[in-house]
Short mmCIF file of N, CA and C in Angstrom, two decimals:
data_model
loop_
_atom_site.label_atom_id
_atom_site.label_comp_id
_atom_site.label_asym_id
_atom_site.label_seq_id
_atom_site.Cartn_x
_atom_site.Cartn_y
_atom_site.Cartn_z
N UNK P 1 87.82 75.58 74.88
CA UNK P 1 88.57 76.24 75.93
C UNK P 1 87.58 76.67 77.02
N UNK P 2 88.20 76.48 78.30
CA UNK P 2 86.92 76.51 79.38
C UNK P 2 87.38 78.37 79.83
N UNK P 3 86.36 78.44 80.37
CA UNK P 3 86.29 80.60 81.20
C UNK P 3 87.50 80.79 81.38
N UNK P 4 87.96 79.73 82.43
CA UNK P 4 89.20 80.33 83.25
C UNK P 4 90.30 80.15 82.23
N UNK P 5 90.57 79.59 81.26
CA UNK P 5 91.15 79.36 80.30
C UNK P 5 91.31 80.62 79.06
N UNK P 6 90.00 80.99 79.14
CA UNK P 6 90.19 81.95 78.05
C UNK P 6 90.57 83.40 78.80
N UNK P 7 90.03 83.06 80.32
CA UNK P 7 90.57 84.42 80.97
C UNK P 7 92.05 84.34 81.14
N UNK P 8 92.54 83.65 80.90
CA UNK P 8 94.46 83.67 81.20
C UNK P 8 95.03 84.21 79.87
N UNK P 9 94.61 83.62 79.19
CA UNK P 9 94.85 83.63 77.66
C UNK P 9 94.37 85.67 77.44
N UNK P 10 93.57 86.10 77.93
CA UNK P 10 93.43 87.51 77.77
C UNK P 10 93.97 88.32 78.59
N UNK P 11 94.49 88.05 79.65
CA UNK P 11 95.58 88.28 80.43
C UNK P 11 97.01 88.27 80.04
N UNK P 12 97.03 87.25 79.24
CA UNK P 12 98.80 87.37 78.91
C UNK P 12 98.57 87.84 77.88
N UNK P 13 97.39 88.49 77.00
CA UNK P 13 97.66 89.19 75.44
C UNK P 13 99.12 89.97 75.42
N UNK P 14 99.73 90.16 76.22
CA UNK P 14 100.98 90.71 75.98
C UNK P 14 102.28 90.36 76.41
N UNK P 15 102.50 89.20 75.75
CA UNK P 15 103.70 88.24 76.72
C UNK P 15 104.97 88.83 77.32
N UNK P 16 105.29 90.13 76.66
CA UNK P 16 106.63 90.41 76.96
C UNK P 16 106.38 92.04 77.68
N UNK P 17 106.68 92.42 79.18
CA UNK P 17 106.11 94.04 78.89
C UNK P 17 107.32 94.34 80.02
N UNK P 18 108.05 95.40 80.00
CA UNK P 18 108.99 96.06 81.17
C UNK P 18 108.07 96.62 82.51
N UNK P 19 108.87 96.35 83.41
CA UNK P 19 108.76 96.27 85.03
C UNK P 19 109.82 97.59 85.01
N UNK P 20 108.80 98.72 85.72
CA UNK P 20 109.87 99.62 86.69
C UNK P 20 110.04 99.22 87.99
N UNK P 21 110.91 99.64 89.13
CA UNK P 21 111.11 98.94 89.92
C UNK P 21 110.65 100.28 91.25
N UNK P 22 109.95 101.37 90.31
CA UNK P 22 109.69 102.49 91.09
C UNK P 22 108.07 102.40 90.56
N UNK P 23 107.66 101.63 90.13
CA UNK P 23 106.59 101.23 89.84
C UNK P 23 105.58 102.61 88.62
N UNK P 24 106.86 103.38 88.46
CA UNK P 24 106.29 104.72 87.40
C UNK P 24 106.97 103.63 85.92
N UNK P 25 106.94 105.23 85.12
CA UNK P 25 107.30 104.65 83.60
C UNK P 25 108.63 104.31 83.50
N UNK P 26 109.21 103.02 82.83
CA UNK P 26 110.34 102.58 82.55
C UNK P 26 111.24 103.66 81.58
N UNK P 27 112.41 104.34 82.46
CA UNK P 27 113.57 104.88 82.06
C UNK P 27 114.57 104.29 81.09
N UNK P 28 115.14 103.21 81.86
CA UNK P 28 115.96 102.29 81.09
C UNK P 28 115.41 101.02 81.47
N UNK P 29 116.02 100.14 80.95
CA UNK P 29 115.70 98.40 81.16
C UNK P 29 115.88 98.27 82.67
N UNK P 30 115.01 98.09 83.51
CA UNK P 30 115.35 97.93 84.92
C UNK P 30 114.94 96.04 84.47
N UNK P 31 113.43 95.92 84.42
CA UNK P 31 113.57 94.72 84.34
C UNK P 31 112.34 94.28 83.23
N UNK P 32 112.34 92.96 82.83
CA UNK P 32 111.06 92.49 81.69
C UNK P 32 110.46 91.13 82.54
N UNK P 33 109.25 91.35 81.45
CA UNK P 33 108.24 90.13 82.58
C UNK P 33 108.39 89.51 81.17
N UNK P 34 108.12 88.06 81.30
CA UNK P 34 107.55 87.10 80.24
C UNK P 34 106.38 86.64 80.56
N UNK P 35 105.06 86.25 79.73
CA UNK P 35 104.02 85.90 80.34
C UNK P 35 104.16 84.41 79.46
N UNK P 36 103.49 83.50 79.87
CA UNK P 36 103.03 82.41 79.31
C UNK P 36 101.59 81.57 80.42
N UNK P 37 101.04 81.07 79.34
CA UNK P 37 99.57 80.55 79.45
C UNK P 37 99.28 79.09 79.86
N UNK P 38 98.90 78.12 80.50
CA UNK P 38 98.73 77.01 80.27
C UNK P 38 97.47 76.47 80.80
N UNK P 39 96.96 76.87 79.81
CA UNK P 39 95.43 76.09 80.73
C UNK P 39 94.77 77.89 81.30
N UNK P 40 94.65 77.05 82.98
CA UNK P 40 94.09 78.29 83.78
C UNK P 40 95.61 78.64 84.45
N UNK P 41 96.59 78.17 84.28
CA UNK P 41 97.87 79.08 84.71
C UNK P 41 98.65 79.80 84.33
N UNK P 42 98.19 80.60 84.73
CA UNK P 42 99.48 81.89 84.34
C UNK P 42 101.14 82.12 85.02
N UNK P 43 102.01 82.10 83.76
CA UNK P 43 103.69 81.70 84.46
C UNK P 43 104.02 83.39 84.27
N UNK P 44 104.62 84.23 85.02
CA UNK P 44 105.52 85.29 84.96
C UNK P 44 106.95 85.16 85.11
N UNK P 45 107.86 85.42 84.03
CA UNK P 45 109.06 85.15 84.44
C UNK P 45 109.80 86.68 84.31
N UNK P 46 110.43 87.12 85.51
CA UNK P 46 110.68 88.24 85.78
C UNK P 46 112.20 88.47 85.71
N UNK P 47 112.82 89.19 84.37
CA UNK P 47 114.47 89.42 84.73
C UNK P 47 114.44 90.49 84.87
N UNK P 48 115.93 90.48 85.77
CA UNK P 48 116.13 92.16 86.42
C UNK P 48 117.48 92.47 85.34
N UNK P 49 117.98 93.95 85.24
CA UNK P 49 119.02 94.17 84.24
C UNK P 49 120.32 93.45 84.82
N UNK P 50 120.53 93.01 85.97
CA UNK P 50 121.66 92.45 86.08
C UNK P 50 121.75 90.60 86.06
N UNK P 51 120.13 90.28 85.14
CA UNK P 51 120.27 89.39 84.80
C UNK P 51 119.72 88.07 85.91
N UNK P 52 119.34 88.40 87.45
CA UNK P 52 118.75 87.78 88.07
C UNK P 52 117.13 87.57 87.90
N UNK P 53 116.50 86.20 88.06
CA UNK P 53 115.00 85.64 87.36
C UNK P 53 114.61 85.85 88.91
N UNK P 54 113.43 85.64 88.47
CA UNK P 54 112.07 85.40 89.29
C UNK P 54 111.10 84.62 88.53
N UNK P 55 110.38 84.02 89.69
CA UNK P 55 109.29 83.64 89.07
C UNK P 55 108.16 83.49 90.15
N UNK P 56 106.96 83.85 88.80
CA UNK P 56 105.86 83.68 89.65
C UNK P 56 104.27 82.81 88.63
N UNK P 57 103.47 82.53 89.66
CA UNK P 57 102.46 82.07 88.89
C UNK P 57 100.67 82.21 89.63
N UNK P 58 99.91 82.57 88.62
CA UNK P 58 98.72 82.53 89.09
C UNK P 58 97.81 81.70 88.92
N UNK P 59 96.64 81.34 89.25
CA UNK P 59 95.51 80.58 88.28
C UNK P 59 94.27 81.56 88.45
N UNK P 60 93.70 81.20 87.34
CA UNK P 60 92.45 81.59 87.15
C UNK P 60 90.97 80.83 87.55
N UNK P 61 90.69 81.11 88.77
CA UNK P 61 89.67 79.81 89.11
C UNK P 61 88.79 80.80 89.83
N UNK P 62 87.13 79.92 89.77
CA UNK P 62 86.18 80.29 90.48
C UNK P 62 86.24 80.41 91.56
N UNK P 63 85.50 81.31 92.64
CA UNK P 63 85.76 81.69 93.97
C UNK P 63 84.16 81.24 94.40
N UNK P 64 84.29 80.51 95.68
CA UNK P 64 82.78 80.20 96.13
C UNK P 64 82.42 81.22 97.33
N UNK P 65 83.04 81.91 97.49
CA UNK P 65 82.51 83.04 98.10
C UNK P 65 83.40 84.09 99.10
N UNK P 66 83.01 84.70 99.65
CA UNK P 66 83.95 85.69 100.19
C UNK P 66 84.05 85.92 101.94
N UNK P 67 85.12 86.40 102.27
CA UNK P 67 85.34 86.40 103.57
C UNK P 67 84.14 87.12 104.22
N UNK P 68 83.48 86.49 105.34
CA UNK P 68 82.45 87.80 106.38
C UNK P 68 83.25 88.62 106.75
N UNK P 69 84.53 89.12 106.96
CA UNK P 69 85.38 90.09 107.61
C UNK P 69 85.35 91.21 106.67
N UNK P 70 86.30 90.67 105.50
CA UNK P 70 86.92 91.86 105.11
C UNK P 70 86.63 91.44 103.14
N UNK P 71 85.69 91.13 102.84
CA UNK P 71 85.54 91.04 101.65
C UNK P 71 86.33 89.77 100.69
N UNK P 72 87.54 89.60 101.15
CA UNK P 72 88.32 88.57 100.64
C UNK P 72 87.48 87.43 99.74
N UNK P 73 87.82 87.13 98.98
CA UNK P 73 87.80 85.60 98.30
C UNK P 73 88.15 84.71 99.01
N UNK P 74 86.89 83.59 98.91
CA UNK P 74 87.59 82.30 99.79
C UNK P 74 87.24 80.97 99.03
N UNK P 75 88.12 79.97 99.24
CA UNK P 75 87.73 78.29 98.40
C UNK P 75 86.67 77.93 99.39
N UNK P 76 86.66 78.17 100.81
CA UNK P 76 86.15 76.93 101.45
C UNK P 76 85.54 78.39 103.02
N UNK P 77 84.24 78.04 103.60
CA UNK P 77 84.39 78.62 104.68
C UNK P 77 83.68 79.89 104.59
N UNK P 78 83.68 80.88 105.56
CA UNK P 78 83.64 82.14 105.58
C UNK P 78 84.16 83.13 105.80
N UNK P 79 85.48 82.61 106.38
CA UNK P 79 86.65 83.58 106.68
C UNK P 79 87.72 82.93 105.90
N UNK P 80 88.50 84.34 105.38
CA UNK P 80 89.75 84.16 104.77
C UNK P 80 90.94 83.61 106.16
N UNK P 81 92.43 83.35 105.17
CA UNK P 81 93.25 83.04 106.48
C UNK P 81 93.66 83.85 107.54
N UNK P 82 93.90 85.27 106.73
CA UNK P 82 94.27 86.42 107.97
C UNK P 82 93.23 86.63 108.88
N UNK P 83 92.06 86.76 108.78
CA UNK P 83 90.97 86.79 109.74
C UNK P 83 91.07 86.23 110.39
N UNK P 84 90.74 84.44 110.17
CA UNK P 84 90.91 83.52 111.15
C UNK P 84 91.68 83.71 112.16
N UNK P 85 93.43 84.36 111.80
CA UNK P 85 94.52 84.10 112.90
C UNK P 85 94.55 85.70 113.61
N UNK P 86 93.26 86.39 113.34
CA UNK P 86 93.68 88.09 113.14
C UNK P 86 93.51 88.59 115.02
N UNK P 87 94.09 88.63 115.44
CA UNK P 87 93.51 89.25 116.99
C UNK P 87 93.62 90.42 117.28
N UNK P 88 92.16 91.51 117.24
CA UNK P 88 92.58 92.69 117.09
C UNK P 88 93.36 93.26 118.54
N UNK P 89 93.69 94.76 118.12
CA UNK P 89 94.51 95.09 119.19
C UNK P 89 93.82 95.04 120.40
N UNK P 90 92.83 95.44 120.37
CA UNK P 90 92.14 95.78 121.76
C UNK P 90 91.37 94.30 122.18
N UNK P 91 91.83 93.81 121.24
CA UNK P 91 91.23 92.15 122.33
C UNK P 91 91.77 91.68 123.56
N UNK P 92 91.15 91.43 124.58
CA UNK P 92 92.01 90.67 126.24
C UNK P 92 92.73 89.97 126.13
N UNK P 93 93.05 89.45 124.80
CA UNK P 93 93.57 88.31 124.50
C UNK P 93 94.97 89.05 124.10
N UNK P 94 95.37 90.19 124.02
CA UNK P 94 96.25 90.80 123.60
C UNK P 94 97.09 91.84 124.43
N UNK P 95 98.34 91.22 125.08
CA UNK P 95 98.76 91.90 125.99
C UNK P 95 99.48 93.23 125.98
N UNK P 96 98.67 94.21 127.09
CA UNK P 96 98.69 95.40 126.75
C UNK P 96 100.16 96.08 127.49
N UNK P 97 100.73 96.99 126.50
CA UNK P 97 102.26 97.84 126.55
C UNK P 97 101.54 98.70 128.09
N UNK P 98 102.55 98.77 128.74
CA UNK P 98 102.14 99.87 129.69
C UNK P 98 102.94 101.02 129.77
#
């Protein structure tokens, strides 16, 4: 089993865990996550009490380095994507409210 592999796999040690939706401690069943593993991907399957899914998924992979801006993780480059497109307020480039 390769890193990123065993890091998913220690990540989902708990396949089944309740979601508050107030993000404190679960009252009643608002909603449950399912976790499952495959490899370096991680699947979340999210039901709410009235029975509507979600889904989501992560991977677990090496990062070759990080944004010059703002710390971010990046695959490729030195700026993440929000940086790249980021124009701060006070740039000329940014037309000012009067």
């Amino acid at each position: 089993m390769t890193e990123p592999e065993l890091i998913a796999q220690h990540l989902a040690g708990s396949p089944w865990f309740p979601l508050s939706a107030s993000g404190g401690p679960v009252a009643a069943r608002e909603s449950v996550a399912h976790v499952e593993v495959d490899g370096n991907a991680i699947t979340i399957r999210v039901t709410d009490a009235v029975g509507a899914k979600r889904e989501y998924q992560a991977r677990v992979e090496p990062i070759t380095g990080q944004c010059q801006h703002c710390t971010v993780p990046v695959d490729r480059g030195d700026t993440c994507a929000f940086c790249l497109d980021y124009v701060p307020p006070e740039s000329p480039h940014v037309r000012q409210q009067d």
